[in-house]
C-alpha angles and dihedrals in degrees: 000000000000130000097293098087108077116203093215116054128202107274100217127056119197097313094208107131094195107033119215103181090110091064123090115254124253140056093267091055091049090052091051095048096044119087093199104065092126092059096054100073096051089050094052092046096047093043088073098032126127094241113084090209090059092049091050090047091052093051092049091045090058090056091049096046098049095050105126089335112113095172093058090044089055092047092052091046089054088055091056094253089155092059092045093052093047088054089054090058087079094046116138090231114078094208090057090051091049093052093043094056089046091055091046090050091053091048090052093050097042099037105041128198099347096059092040090055090050090051092051093048089051090055101250091156093070095069092034090060090061093051097059099067091041091054090046092052095048092043091054091050094050094046094049093045112016092181093057092092133032119257093253091056092050091049090051093052095046091049090048091050090049091054095046092049092047092053090049090050093051093046090052089063095047104079143330089256092057091044093051091051092049090049087063089062091063092217098174097096090044093050095042090053088067092050092047091051096041093124091060099041136067110267096238099072091039091055091046090052090050091048091051092049091047090056094043093052094050103111090323110128100197094057092040091055092049093054095042092049095065118062091196090062092054091046091051092051091049092050090056091056098044101085090060096124094062100030107043109027090095107036096178090061099038129095102267092211092055091047090049091052092051092047091049091050089053090048092051092050090050092048092054096041140155086068117215120247143277091046115113093237092054088073092057136072098258096204099042101035102034116011101044096044088053098046103036096068089051095057094038094053096044119104116194091190093054093047092046093049091051091050091051091053092049092047090054091048092048092050091053095047116101116246102256097191130022123196108274134173090216097056125047108234116231114236092208097050109114135152122248090255091052091051091049092047089054089053089052090051091048090053091049093048090050089054091047091052090049090055092048092056093041089053091061091043092055091048093065104034108120091194116046092197095093103136114150113276137175092213110097096171115126117247118226118232094247090054096047097099092049092046092052090050091050093046091053094059115106129189124248094261093058091048091051091051089056093050096253132139122230089248092061122085116272120264111253110252095239090063094058094038100045118358098053094050089048091050089053090053094055093059107103126230127212090268096049102079111009115189119259091246090058111041118208114281087219113023097190091058092046091048092051094046095050090047090053092052091050093045090051090053091050089052092049089049091058093044094055094040088056091046093049090052094046094054096214109187093192088063101038090051090059094084094164092062090045093053092046092051091048091050092048092056091050090047089057091048091050089055092047093052128195102273111146136189138080111336093023097086092115091059090056091046089054090055092045092054095040093056089058090051091049090052090052093049090046092053094050091050098027112173092003100085114084108228122237114219094221092050091049091053092047091052090050092048092047091048090052094047098046119094093194113097091206093055090047089051091052091049090052091047091052091049090049091057092050093047090062095066098118099217098043097088097156094050090046090056093047092050097045094045086056093048091049091049092064095050121101118255126194107311093348112098124219117281092228138051121274097264097057089038091057090048091050093052092046089048094054091049092050095045095052100035090107112057091190096069116106095242092056086091086078091059092053100039094043092049089232092164091066091049092051091050089054090054099053098090092044091051090050092052092047090052092050091050092065111107113223090203094066121087108279090004096119093053093045092050091051092048092046092051091048093050091048090053090047090051092055091047091047092052090052090049094051092046091054090054089059092200 
């Protein structure tokens, strides 16, 4: 499958909760698209006023105005609202500081990397550093003597801690510079103190602490060492995961915050693995025995259609509700005042984000599983090497009910367990709902829900990509022989793509990302069932069109790889000719260079060699009648030049140069072989 399919995907997609790519660029455009221009000037003026009440009002107003409103967020950003709020973090009035960090937190969550980078560049970490020991001190006092402070004071501190931790989490994902600076704060003991005291604290700051630690331990050695060095940290994380059988077996009915916490604990353990002995978990297979049993019930019990329908109902209710409180200079708006529908919509989003997080961790888990047969089992006995083949055969057996669910007759071979346990739930999660990809002409009625849904579909595709990449590498005959399952899986991916559509333009980036990820999945499926999937002419043309339109060499390579797998269906002579004529058309010829970059060119040459390596196949008639040998001969020098143009100094350049040289040598040997056949 070449070097283009990475086994480990980037964890985070564009983290922007309320996307704004559909809006025109520039401050003037933001002013035109925002309906709240008149409110901006009073906010800026009062943010720096002498009256603490006015400054507090301005901070709260920012939170209210940016809610699901990217144009107003852009307009405020153009007026240096980030710098003004950071200044308020050193205000002499505590309530102003509390509201300022709350507004900054909302900007981080809604605005994504760009605003986080601006905050870092404007030195937000300097005041944040002073907050961490203060929060720790107050937290210790409250935990040791809960009656020492009234409930309102405790609520204020816990909310403040939640906001500070969330900003630190978002900044950690912004850049390596920000991450290195945050590493110097040594936040692990601070964050773990929330997890250790989770039974005595509100769940919100505990989940935020877990989320921050999850991000900090993602390929970040300093934080990883801090967690691994303390056995009590590992024990605490394990204790969060333990009640999985009662808490997570029915995700749709569980508390999404509690599920999120358990998933984050699993993600942190995976980030810091291998775990040092003598912890109990160090003796187990972390992925197979702990991570997968926790995550699999979450994806299998999640229903995108149910969640989407509920969101639609709440959006309608919210739209019909009267506006209880408008922004007013006379009355200080309350940042926590939300309607019932708004609160319920936030719960829906929390559930979706928990599912998204589950898929992110599962993607990494699937990337490293040596044995794809990891369906849940109650049998923990070790299998001896000599019994491995028999065990795999036994594990793959499914009962009649499961086969019927998958549309199979009793006479057909059983569906491998991993398909029913993992692949089928993932295929259900890639199917879009009406809220997932709204057309540009009709923006989403609730952008956070749309953002979460589209992220889930993309994460599920990334997970499927890793599953089928692992399967293609493992060469499992019991799976590749199950052609019915392969064809069903292939059709399900195309069904999702049909629902996504091909609309392009600003605001439609997630549609394109779905296609980008799906092509990788199709290549993986094609490799597992190479030559066994009957090609569909319309799908072939769509792959060719997408390959031509994409500017990403890796995506082009995946398209070509998918076409190669379809071309090897022995009886599909017409589709074979269409595909191979296309592959030949992108090759260099004489003085004409290739029409694609080196990576997809190399894949195209390798594909043609692989397709026509057996002259006895029915479709080989296309090779002879189309005089493909002459066209390959004409491409040799161009392929050689393309290989030599690869810079070994660039990332991945050394591997690509080696592969290009190998393919060029194989091309020369293939030409010699076909000439000797004299067909």
